[in-house]
């Protein structure tokens, strides 16, 4: 985790043979519904095409050398969508967990799921447990699926755990700091995202990794998620490399 007072300044070159991909890329996958509507199709068709985009993006991220890829799959607020749409999304999730995990494992990709797992059905939780166990030792890349996830809820839950530890005498109130709270988030064992991408032209982060995104670079692209390709990912990473990352410090040119 990076300290807020880190004075390191870094300039990274444009994407190319000598440039490294960001260690952690996170993506807010948006636009499935609009993709389907534009074609006169039901929203389910957009979600199905979105799964194809996930497959392409995971492979592209692995090829580009991304260490951790996090995808915002289903938010806490998405439970308020029509029951039929939620049911279709859960069906797609089951299909993905049953059909894709073997390929992830073969590619050396570790799967992690973060979010409020208690809200998911028992069979989905079993599939997740089996997938995390199967891929747990893989090191080529970590794929994090944010599922039934909301960042405010995550932070509140972490604060409650801190309060419980203080009340039980396991932790002094004076010992509560950024590291203590970070260690109680779903992402405690993961690096903070370097780059967050949102598709579909919307320019907000929608309750996604609020704590972890403190120093992330944000890139918003117009492409609807089902149309997202390796070229779009490369373009976002190229934009990332053109940014000057100061982590709160200043340089002579910006004073």
Coordinates of C-alpha atoms in Angstrom, one line a residue:
X1 CA 0.0 0.0 0.0
X2 CA 1.2 3.5 -0.7
X3 CA 1.6 6.1 2.1
X4 CA -0.3 9.3 1.6
X5 CA 2.9 11.3 2.2
X6 CA 5.0 9.3 -0.4
X7 CA 7.2 11.9 -2.1
X8 CA 8.1 9.7 -5.0
X9 CA 7.5 11.3 -8.4
X10 CA 7.4 9.1 -11.4
X11 CA 7.2 9.7 -15.1
X12 CA 6.4 6.6 -17.2
X13 CA 7.1 6.3 -20.9
X14 CA 4.4 5.7 -23.6
X15 CA 3.4 2.1 -23.9
X16 CA 5.9 0.2 -26.0
X17 CA 8.4 -2.6 -25.8
X18 CA 10.2 -1.0 -22.9
X19 CA 7.2 0.1 -20.9
X20 CA 5.6 -2.0 -18.2
X21 CA 1.9 -2.3 -17.8
X22 CA 0.4 -0.9 -14.6
X23 CA 0.6 -3.4 -11.8
X24 CA -3.1 -3.2 -11.1
X25 CA -5.8 -2.2 -13.6
X26 CA -9.4 -1.9 -12.5
X27 CA -12.3 -1.6 -14.9
X28 CA -15.9 -0.4 -14.4
X29 CA -17.7 -2.3 -17.1
X30 CA -20.5 -0.1 -18.3
X31 CA -22.7 0.0 -21.4
X32 CA -24.2 -3.5 -21.8
X33 CA -27.8 -2.1 -21.7
X34 CA -27.1 0.7 -24.2
X35 CA -25.3 -1.7 -26.5
X36 CA -28.4 -3.9 -26.6
X37 CA -30.9 -1.1 -26.9
X38 CA -29.0 0.4 -29.9
X39 CA -29.5 -3.0 -31.6
X40 CA -33.1 -3.5 -30.6
X41 CA -32.1 -6.4 -28.4
X42 CA -33.0 -7.3 -24.8
X43 CA -30.6 -6.2 -22.0
X44 CA -29.7 -9.8 -21.5
X45 CA -28.1 -9.9 -25.0
X46 CA -25.8 -7.0 -23.9
X47 CA -24.8 -8.8 -20.8
X48 CA -24.0 -11.9 -22.8
X49 CA -21.8 -9.9 -25.1
X50 CA -20.2 -8.3 -22.1
X51 CA -19.1 -11.7 -20.9
X52 CA -17.2 -12.1 -24.3
X53 CA -15.6 -8.7 -23.6
X54 CA -14.5 -10.0 -20.1
X55 CA -12.8 -13.0 -21.8
X56 CA -11.0 -10.8 -24.3
X57 CA -9.9 -8.3 -21.7
X58 CA -8.6 -10.9 -19.3
X59 CA -6.5 -12.4 -22.0
X60 CA -5.3 -9.0 -23.2
X61 CA -4.3 -8.0 -19.7
X62 CA -2.4 -11.2 -19.2
X63 CA -0.6 -10.7 -22.5
X64 CA 0.3 -7.1 -21.6
X65 CA 1.8 -8.1 -18.2
X66 CA -0.9 -6.7 -15.9
X67 CA -0.4 -8.2 -12.4
X68 CA -3.9 -7.7 -11.1
X69 CA -7.0 -7.0 -13.1
X70 CA -10.2 -6.1 -11.1
X71 CA -13.6 -6.0 -12.9
X72 CA -16.7 -4.4 -11.4
X73 CA -19.1 -7.1 -12.2
X74 CA -22.2 -6.5 -10.0
X75 CA -22.7 -3.7 -7.5
X76 CA -24.6 -3.7 -4.2
X77 CA -27.0 -1.3 -5.9
X78 CA -27.6 -3.7 -8.8
X79 CA -29.7 -5.9 -6.5
X80 CA -32.4 -3.2 -7.0
X81 CA -32.7 -4.0 -10.7
X82 CA -35.7 -5.9 -12.0
X83 CA -35.8 -9.4 -10.7
X84 CA -35.7 -11.0 -14.1
X85 CA -32.5 -9.1 -15.0
X86 CA -30.8 -10.0 -11.7
X87 CA -31.8 -13.6 -12.3
X88 CA -30.3 -13.5 -15.8
X89 CA -27.0 -11.9 -14.5
X90 CA -26.7 -14.6 -11.8
X91 CA -27.2 -17.2 -14.5
X92 CA -24.4 -15.7 -16.6
X93 CA -22.2 -15.8 -13.5
X94 CA -22.9 -19.5 -12.9
X95 CA -22.1 -20.1 -16.6
X96 CA -18.8 -18.2 -16.4
X97 CA -17.7 -20.0 -13.2
X98 CA -18.5 -23.4 -14.7
X99 CA -17.1 -22.8 -18.2
X100 CA -14.2 -20.4 -17.7
X101 CA -12.4 -21.3 -14.5
X102 CA -10.5 -24.3 -16.1
X103 CA -9.1 -21.9 -18.8
X104 CA -8.1 -19.4 -16.1
X105 CA -6.3 -22.1 -14.2
X106 CA -4.6 -23.3 -17.4
X107 CA -3.4 -19.8 -18.0
X108 CA -2.0 -19.5 -14.5
X109 CA -4.6 -16.9 -13.4
X110 CA -5.7 -16.7 -9.8
X111 CA -9.4 -15.8 -9.3
X112 CA -10.5 -13.7 -6.3
X113 CA -14.1 -12.6 -5.6
X114 CA -14.7 -9.6 -3.4
X115 CA -18.0 -8.3 -2.1
X116 CA -21.0 -9.2 0.1
X117 CA -20.9 -12.9 -0.5
X118 CA -23.8 -13.6 2.0
X119 CA -26.2 -12.1 -0.5
X120 CA -25.3 -14.7 -3.2
X121 CA -27.0 -18.0 -3.5
X122 CA -25.4 -21.1 -1.9
X123 CA -24.6 -22.8 -5.2
X124 CA -22.9 -19.6 -6.5
X125 CA -20.8 -19.4 -3.3
X126 CA -19.8 -23.0 -3.7
X127 CA -18.7 -22.4 -7.3
X128 CA -16.7 -19.4 -6.1
X129 CA -15.1 -21.3 -3.3
X130 CA -14.1 -24.1 -5.7
X131 CA -12.7 -21.7 -8.2
X132 CA -10.7 -19.8 -5.6
X133 CA -9.3 -23.0 -4.3
X134 CA -8.4 -24.4 -7.7
X135 CA -6.6 -21.3 -8.8
X136 CA -5.2 -20.1 -5.5
X137 CA -1.6 -20.9 -6.2
X138 CA -1.5 -19.4 -9.6
X139 CA 0.9 -16.4 -10.1
X140 CA 0.7 -15.3 -13.7
X141 CA -2.1 -12.8 -12.9
X142 CA -4.8 -12.2 -10.4
X143 CA -8.3 -11.6 -11.6
X144 CA -10.5 -9.9 -9.0
X145 CA -14.2 -10.0 -9.6
X146 CA -16.1 -7.3 -7.6
X147 CA -19.5 -9.0 -7.1
X148 CA -22.3 -7.7 -4.9
X149 CA -19.8 -5.0 -4.1
X150 CA -20.1 -1.5 -2.8
X151 CA -17.1 0.5 -1.5
X152 CA -19.0 2.5 1.1
X153 CA -20.4 -0.7 2.5
X154 CA -16.9 -2.2 2.5
X155 CA -15.4 0.7 4.4
X156 CA -18.3 0.7 7.0
X157 CA -17.7 -3.1 7.5
X158 CA -14.0 -2.5 8.0
X159 CA -14.8 0.3 10.5
X160 CA -17.1 -2.0 12.4
X161 CA -14.4 -4.6 12.6
X162 CA -12.0 -2.0 14.0
X163 CA -14.6 -1.0 16.6
X164 CA -15.1 -4.7 17.6
X165 CA -11.3 -5.2 18.0
X166 CA -11.0 -2.1 20.2
X167 CA -14.0 -3.2 22.3
X168 CA -12.5 -6.6 22.7
X169 CA -9.2 -5.3 23.7
X170 CA -7.4 -6.7 20.7
X171 CA -6.5 -3.3 19.4
X172 CA -5.8 0.1 21.0
X173 CA -7.8 3.0 19.6
X174 CA -4.4 4.9 19.2
X175 CA -3.2 2.1 16.9
X176 CA -6.0 2.8 14.3
X177 CA -4.3 4.2 11.2
X178 CA -4.6 3.8 7.4
X179 CA -2.9 0.5 7.5
X180 CA -5.2 -0.9 10.1
X181 CA -8.3 0.0 8.1
X182 CA -6.8 -1.1 4.8
X183 CA -6.0 -4.5 6.4
X184 CA -9.7 -5.0 7.1
X185 CA -10.9 -4.3 3.5
X186 CA -11.8 -7.0 1.0
X187 CA -8.6 -6.1 -0.8
X188 CA -6.2 -6.3 2.2
X189 CA -3.8 -8.7 0.3
X190 CA -4.0 -6.8 -3.0
X191 CA -2.1 -3.7 -4.3
X192 CA -4.1 -0.5 -4.8
X193 CA -5.1 0.1 -8.4
X194 CA -2.8 2.2 -10.5
X195 CA -5.3 2.7 -13.3
X196 CA -9.1 2.7 -13.2
X197 CA -11.0 2.6 -16.6
X198 CA -14.7 3.2 -17.1
X199 CA -16.3 2.4 -20.4
X200 CA -19.4 3.9 -22.1
X201 CA -18.5 7.6 -21.7
X202 CA -19.7 8.0 -18.1
X203 CA -17.3 9.9 -15.9
X204 CA -17.8 8.7 -12.3
X205 CA -16.6 5.8 -10.2
X206 CA -19.9 4.7 -8.8
X207 CA -19.0 3.4 -5.3
X208 CA -16.0 1.4 -6.6
X209 CA -12.8 1.0 -4.7
X210 CA -13.1 4.5 -3.1
X211 CA -10.4 4.0 -0.5
X212 CA -8.1 2.1 -2.8
X213 CA -8.4 4.6 -5.6
X214 CA -6.8 7.5 -3.7
X215 CA -3.9 7.8 -6.1
X216 CA -5.2 5.9 -9.1
X217 CA -5.2 7.4 -12.6
X218 CA -8.8 7.6 -14.0
X219 CA -9.4 7.0 -17.7
X220 CA -12.9 7.3 -19.2
X221 CA -13.5 5.9 -22.6
X222 CA -16.5 6.2 -24.9
X223 CA -16.5 2.5 -26.0
X224 CA -19.5 0.5 -24.7
X225 CA -18.3 -2.5 -22.7
X226 CA -19.4 -5.2 -25.2
X227 CA -17.2 -3.5 -27.8
X228 CA -14.1 -3.2 -25.6
X229 CA -11.0 -4.8 -27.1
X230 CA -7.3 -5.2 -26.5
X231 CA -6.8 -2.0 -28.5
X232 CA -9.0 0.0 -26.1
X233 CA -7.0 -1.5 -23.1
X234 CA -3.7 -0.6 -24.7
X235 CA -5.0 3.0 -25.4
X236 CA -6.0 3.4 -21.8
X237 CA -2.6 2.1 -20.6
X238 CA -0.9 4.4 -23.1
X239 CA -2.8 7.3 -21.5
X240 CA -1.7 6.1 -18.1
X241 CA 1.9 6.3 -19.2
X242 CA 1.5 9.9 -20.3
X243 CA 0.4 10.9 -16.8
X244 CA 2.8 12.3 -14.2
X245 CA 2.1 10.5 -11.0
X246 CA 3.2 12.6 -7.9
X247 CA 1.4 10.9 -5.1
X248 CA 0.8 14.3 -3.4
X249 CA 4.3 15.7 -4.0
X250 CA 5.2 18.6 -6.2
X251 CA 7.8 19.1 -8.8
X252 CA 9.6 22.3 -9.8
X253 CA 7.3 22.7 -12.8
X254 CA 4.1 22.5 -10.8
X255 CA 5.0 24.6 -7.7

